[in-house]
PDB file of C-alpha atoms in Angstrom:
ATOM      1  CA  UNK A   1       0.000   0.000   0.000  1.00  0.00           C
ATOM      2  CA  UNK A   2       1.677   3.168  -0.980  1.00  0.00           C
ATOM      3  CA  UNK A   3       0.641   6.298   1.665  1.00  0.00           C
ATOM      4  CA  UNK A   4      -2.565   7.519  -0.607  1.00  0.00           C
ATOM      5  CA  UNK A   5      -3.730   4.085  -0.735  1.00  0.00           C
ATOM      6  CA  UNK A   6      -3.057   4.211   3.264  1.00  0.00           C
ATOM      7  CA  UNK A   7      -4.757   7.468   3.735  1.00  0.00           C
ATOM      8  CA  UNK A   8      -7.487   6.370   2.080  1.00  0.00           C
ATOM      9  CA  UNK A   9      -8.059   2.995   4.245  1.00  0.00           C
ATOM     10  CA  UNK A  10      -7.691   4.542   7.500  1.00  0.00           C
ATOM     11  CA  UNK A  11     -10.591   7.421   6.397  1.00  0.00           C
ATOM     12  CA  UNK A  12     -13.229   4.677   4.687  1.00  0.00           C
ATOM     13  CA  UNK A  13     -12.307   2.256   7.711  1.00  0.00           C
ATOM     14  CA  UNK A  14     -13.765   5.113   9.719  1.00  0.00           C
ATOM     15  CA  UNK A  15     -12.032   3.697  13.021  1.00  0.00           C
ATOM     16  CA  UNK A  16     -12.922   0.024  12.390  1.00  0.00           C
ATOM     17  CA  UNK A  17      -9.319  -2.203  12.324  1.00  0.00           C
ATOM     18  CA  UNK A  18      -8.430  -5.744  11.396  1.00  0.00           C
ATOM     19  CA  UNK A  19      -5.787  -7.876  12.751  1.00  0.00           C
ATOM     20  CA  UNK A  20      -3.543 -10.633  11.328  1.00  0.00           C
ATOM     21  CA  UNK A  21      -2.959 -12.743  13.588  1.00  0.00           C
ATOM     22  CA  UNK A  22       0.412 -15.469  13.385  1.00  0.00           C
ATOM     23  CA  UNK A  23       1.351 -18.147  16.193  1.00  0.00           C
ATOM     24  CA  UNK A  24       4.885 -19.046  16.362  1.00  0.00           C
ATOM     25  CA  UNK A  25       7.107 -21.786  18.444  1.00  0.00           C
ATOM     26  CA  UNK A  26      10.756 -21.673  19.024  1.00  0.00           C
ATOM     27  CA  UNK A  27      11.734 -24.613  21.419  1.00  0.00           C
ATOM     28  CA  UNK A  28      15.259 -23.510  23.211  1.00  0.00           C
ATOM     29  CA  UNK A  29      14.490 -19.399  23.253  1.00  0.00           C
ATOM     30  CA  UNK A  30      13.123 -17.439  26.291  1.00  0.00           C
ATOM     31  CA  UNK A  31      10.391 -15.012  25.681  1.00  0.00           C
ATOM     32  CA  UNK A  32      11.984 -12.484  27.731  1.00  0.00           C
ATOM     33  CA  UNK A  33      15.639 -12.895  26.501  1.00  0.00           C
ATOM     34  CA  UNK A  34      13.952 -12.298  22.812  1.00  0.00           C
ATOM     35  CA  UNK A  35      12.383  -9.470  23.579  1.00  0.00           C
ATOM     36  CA  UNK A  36      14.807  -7.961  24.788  1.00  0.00           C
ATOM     37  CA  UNK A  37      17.206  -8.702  22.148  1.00  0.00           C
ATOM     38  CA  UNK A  38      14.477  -7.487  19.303  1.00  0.00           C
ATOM     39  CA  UNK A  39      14.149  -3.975  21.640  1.00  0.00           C
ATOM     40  CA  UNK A  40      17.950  -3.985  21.150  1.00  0.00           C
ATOM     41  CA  UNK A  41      17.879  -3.711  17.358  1.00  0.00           C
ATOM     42  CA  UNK A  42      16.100  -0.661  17.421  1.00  0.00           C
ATOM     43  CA  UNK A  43      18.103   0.865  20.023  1.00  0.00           C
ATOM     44  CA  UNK A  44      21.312   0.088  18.610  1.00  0.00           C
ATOM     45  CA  UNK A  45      19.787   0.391  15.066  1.00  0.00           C
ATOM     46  CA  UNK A  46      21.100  -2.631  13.767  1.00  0.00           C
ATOM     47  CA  UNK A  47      19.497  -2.207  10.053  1.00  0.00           C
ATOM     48  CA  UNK A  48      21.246  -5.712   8.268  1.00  0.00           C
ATOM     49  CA  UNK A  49      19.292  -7.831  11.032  1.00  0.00           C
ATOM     50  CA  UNK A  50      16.339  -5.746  10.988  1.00  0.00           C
ATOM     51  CA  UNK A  51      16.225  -5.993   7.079  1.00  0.00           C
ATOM     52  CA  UNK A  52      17.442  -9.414   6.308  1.00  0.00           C
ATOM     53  CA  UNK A  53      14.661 -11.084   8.126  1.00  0.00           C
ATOM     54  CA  UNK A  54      12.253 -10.747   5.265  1.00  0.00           C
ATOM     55  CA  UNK A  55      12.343 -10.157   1.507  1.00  0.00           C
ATOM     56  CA  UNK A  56       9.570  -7.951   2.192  1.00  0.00           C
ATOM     57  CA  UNK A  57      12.014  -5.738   4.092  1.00  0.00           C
ATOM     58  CA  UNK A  58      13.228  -2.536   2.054  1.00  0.00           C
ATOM     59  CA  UNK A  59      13.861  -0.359   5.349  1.00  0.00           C
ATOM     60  CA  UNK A  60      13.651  -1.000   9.390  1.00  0.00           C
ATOM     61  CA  UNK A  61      16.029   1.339  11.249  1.00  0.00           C
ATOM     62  CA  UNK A  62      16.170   3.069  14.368  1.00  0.00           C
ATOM     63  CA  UNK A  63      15.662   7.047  14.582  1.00  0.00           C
ATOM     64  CA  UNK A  64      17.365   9.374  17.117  1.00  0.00           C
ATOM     65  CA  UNK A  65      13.800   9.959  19.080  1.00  0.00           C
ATOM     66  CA  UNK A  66      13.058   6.026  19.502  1.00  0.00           C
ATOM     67  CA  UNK A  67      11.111   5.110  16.890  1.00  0.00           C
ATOM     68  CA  UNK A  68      11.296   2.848  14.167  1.00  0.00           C
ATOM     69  CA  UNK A  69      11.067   3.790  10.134  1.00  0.00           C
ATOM     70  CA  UNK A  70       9.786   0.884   7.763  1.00  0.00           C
ATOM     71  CA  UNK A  71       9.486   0.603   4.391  1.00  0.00           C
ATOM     72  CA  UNK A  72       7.982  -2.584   3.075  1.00  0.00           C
ATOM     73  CA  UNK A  73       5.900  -4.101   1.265  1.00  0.00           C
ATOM     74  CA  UNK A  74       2.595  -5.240   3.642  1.00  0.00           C
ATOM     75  CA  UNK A  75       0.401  -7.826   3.367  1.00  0.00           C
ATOM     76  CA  UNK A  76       1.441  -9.259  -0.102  1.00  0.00           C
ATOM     77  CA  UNK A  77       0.926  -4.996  -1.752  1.00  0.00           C
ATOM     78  CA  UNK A  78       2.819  -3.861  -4.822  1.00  0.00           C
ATOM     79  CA  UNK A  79       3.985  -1.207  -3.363  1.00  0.00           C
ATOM     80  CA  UNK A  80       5.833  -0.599  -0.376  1.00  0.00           C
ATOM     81  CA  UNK A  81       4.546   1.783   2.233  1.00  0.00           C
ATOM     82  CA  UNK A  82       6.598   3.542   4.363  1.00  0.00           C
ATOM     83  CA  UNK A  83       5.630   4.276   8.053  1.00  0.00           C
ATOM     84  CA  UNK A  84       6.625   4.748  11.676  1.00  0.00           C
ATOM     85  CA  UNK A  85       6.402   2.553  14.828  1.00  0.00           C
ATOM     86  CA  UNK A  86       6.531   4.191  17.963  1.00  0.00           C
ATOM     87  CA  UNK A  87       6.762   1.535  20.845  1.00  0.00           C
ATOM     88  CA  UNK A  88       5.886   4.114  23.378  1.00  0.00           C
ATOM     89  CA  UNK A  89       2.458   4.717  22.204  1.00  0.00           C
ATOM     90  CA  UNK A  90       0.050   1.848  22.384  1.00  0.00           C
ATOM     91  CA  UNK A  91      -3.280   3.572  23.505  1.00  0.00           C
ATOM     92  CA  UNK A  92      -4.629   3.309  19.714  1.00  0.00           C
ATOM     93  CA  UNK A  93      -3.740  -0.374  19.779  1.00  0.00           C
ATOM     94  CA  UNK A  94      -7.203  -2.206  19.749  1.00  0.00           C
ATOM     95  CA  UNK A  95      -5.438  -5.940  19.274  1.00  0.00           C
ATOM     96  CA  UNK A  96      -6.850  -7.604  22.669  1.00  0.00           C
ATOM     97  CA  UNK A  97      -3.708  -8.082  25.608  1.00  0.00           C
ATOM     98  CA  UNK A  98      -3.508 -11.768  26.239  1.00  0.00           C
ATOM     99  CA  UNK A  99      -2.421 -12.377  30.227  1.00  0.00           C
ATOM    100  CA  UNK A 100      -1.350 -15.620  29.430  1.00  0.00           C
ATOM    101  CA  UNK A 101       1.417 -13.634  27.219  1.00  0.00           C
ATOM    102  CA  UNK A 102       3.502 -11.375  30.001  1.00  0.00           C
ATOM    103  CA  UNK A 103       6.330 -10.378  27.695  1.00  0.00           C
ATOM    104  CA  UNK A 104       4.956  -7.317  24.796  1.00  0.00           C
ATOM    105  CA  UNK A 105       6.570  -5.282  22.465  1.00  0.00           C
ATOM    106  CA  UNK A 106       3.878  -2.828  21.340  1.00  0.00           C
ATOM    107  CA  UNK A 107       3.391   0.379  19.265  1.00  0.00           C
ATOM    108  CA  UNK A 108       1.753   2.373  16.994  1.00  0.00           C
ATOM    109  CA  UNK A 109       1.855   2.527  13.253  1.00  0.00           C
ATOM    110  CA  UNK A 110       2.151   6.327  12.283  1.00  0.00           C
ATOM    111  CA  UNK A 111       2.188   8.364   8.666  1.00  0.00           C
ATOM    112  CA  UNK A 112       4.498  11.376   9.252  1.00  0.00           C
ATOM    113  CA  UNK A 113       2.154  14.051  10.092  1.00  0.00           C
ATOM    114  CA  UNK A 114       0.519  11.671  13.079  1.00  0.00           C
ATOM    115  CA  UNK A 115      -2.061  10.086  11.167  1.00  0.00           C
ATOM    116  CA  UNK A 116      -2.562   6.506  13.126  1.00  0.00           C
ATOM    117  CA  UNK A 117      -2.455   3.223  10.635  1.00  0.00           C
ATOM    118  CA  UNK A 118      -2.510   0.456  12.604  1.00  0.00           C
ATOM    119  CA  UNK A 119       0.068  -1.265  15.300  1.00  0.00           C
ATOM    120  CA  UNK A 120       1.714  -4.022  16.382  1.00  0.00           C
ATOM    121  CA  UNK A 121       0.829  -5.849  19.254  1.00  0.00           C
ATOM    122  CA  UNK A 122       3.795  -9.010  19.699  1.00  0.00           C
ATOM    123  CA  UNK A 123       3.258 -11.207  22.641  1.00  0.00           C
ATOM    124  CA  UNK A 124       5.252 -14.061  24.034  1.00  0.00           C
ATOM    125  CA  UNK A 125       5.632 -16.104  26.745  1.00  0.00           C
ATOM    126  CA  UNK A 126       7.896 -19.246  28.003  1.00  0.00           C
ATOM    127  CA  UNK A 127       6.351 -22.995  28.037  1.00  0.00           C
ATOM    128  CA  UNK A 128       7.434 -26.664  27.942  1.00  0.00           C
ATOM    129  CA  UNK A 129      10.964 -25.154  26.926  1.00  0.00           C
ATOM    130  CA  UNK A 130      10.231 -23.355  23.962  1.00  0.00           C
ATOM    131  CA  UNK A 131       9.370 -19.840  23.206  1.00  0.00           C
ATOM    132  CA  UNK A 132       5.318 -18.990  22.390  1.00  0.00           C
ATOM    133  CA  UNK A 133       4.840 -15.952  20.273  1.00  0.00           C
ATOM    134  CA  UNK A 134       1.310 -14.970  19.398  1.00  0.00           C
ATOM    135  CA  UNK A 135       1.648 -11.475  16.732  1.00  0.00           C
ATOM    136  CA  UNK A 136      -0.715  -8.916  15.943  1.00  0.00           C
ATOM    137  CA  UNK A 137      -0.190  -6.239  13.590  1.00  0.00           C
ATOM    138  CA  UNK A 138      -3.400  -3.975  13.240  1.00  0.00           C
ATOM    139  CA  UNK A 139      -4.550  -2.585   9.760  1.00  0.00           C
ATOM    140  CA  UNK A 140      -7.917  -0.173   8.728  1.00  0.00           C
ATOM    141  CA  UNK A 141     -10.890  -2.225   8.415  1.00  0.00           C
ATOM    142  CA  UNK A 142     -10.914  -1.435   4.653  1.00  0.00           C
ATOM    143  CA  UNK A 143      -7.322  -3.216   3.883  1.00  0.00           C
ATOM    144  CA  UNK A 144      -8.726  -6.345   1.758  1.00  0.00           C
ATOM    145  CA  UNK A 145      -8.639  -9.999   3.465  1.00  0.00           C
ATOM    146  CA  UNK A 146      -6.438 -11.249   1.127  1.00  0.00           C
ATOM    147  CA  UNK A 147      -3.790  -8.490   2.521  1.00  0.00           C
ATOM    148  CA  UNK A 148      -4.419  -9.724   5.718  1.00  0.00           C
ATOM    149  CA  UNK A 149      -3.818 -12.731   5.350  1.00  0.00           C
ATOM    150  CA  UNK A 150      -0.562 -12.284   3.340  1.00  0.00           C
ATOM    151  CA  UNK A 151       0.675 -10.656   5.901  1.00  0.00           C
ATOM    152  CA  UNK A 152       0.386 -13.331   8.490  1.00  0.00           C
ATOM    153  CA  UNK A 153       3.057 -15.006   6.046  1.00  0.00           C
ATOM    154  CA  UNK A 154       5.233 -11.599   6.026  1.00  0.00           C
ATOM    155  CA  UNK A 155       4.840 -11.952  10.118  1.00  0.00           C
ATOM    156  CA  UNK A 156       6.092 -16.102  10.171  1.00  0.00           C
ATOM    157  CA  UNK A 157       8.878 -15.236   7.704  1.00  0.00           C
ATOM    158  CA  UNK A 158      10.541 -11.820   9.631  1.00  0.00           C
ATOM    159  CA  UNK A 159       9.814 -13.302  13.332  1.00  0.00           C
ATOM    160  CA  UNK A 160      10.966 -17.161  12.253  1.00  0.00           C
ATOM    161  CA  UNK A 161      13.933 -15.440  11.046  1.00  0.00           C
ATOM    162  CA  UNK A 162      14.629 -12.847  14.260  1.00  0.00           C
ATOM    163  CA  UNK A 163      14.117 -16.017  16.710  1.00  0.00           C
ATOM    164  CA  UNK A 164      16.514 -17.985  15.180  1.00  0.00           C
ATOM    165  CA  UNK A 165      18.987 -15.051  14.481  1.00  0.00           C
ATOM    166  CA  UNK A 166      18.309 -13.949  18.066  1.00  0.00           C
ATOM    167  CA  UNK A 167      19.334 -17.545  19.563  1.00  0.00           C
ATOM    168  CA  UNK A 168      23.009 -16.826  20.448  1.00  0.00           C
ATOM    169  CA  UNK A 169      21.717 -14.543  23.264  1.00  0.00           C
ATOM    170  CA  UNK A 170      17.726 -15.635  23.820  1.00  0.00           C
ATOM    171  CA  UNK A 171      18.654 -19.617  24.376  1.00  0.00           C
ATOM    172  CA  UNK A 172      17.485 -20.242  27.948  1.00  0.00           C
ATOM    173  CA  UNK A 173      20.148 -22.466  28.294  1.00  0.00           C
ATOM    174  CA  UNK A 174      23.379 -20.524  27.664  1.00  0.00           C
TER     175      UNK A 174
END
């Protein structure tokens, strides 16, 4: 979706959202230890992990006030759309909190000028020895089913790819 097309969604969806929704495993990784590794790559900016986790990846850095930029193609689009996650706001985020996931990384999907997309809800949590990740990414109601569901493909490939790239540091045995 390029920014019009985003622009659009958001105003048609008239505050209703969808959510594509992807379960992940990773036997050997703590949910904690991951999280904090993935908070690290924005903080430190590291852009080649960030990027190489998905083909769908044209852009994921760090900026100087905390947030993240992305540019990349969502949910199977065309185009790529470029946006901003900011981790410390999470009041627009709709996707239900799960208590049975304690670990979150959250934020809000931003144009800009402030204009609220979506946002990303990511929730783990440790059992039987492996790593439980249950991710959310919210879109405007209008985005087409197809897109959401393409995107639940985007979400296995990037995270799949971050837990195992993250094991050197999230194993719980180390």
């Amino acid at each position: 979706m390029s920014e019009r097309i985003t622009r659009i969604a958001v105003a048609t969806s008239r505050g209703r959202v969808k959510y594509s929704v992807t379960h992940l495993r990773a036997p050997g990784l703590s949910a904690e230890r991951f999280a904090a590794w993935f908070e690290n790559l924005v903080v430190v900016d590291d852009e080649s992990a960030m990027n190489a986790a998905c083909p769908d990846h044209y852009l994921l850095r760090g900026l100087p006030d905390g947030r993240q930029e992305v540019v990349e193609t969502t949910g199977g689009s065309p185009a790529a759309t470029r946006f901003l996650v900011d981790y410390r706001l999470t009041d627009d985020i709709t996707a239900p909190v799960d208590p049975a996931y304690p670990v979150q990384i959250a934020g809000t999907a931003l144009l800009d000028d402030g204009l609220v997309i979506g946002g990303v809800r990511h929730q783990f949590r440790d059992r039987d020895g492996a790593l439980e990740a249950l991710l959310s990414v919210q879109f405007p109601a209008a985005v087409p089913a197809r897109n959401i569901h393409q995107h639940q493909w985007h979400l296995a490939c990037e995270f799949s790819n971050w837990l195992t790239a993250s094991a050197p540091f999230a194993a719980i045995a180390r």
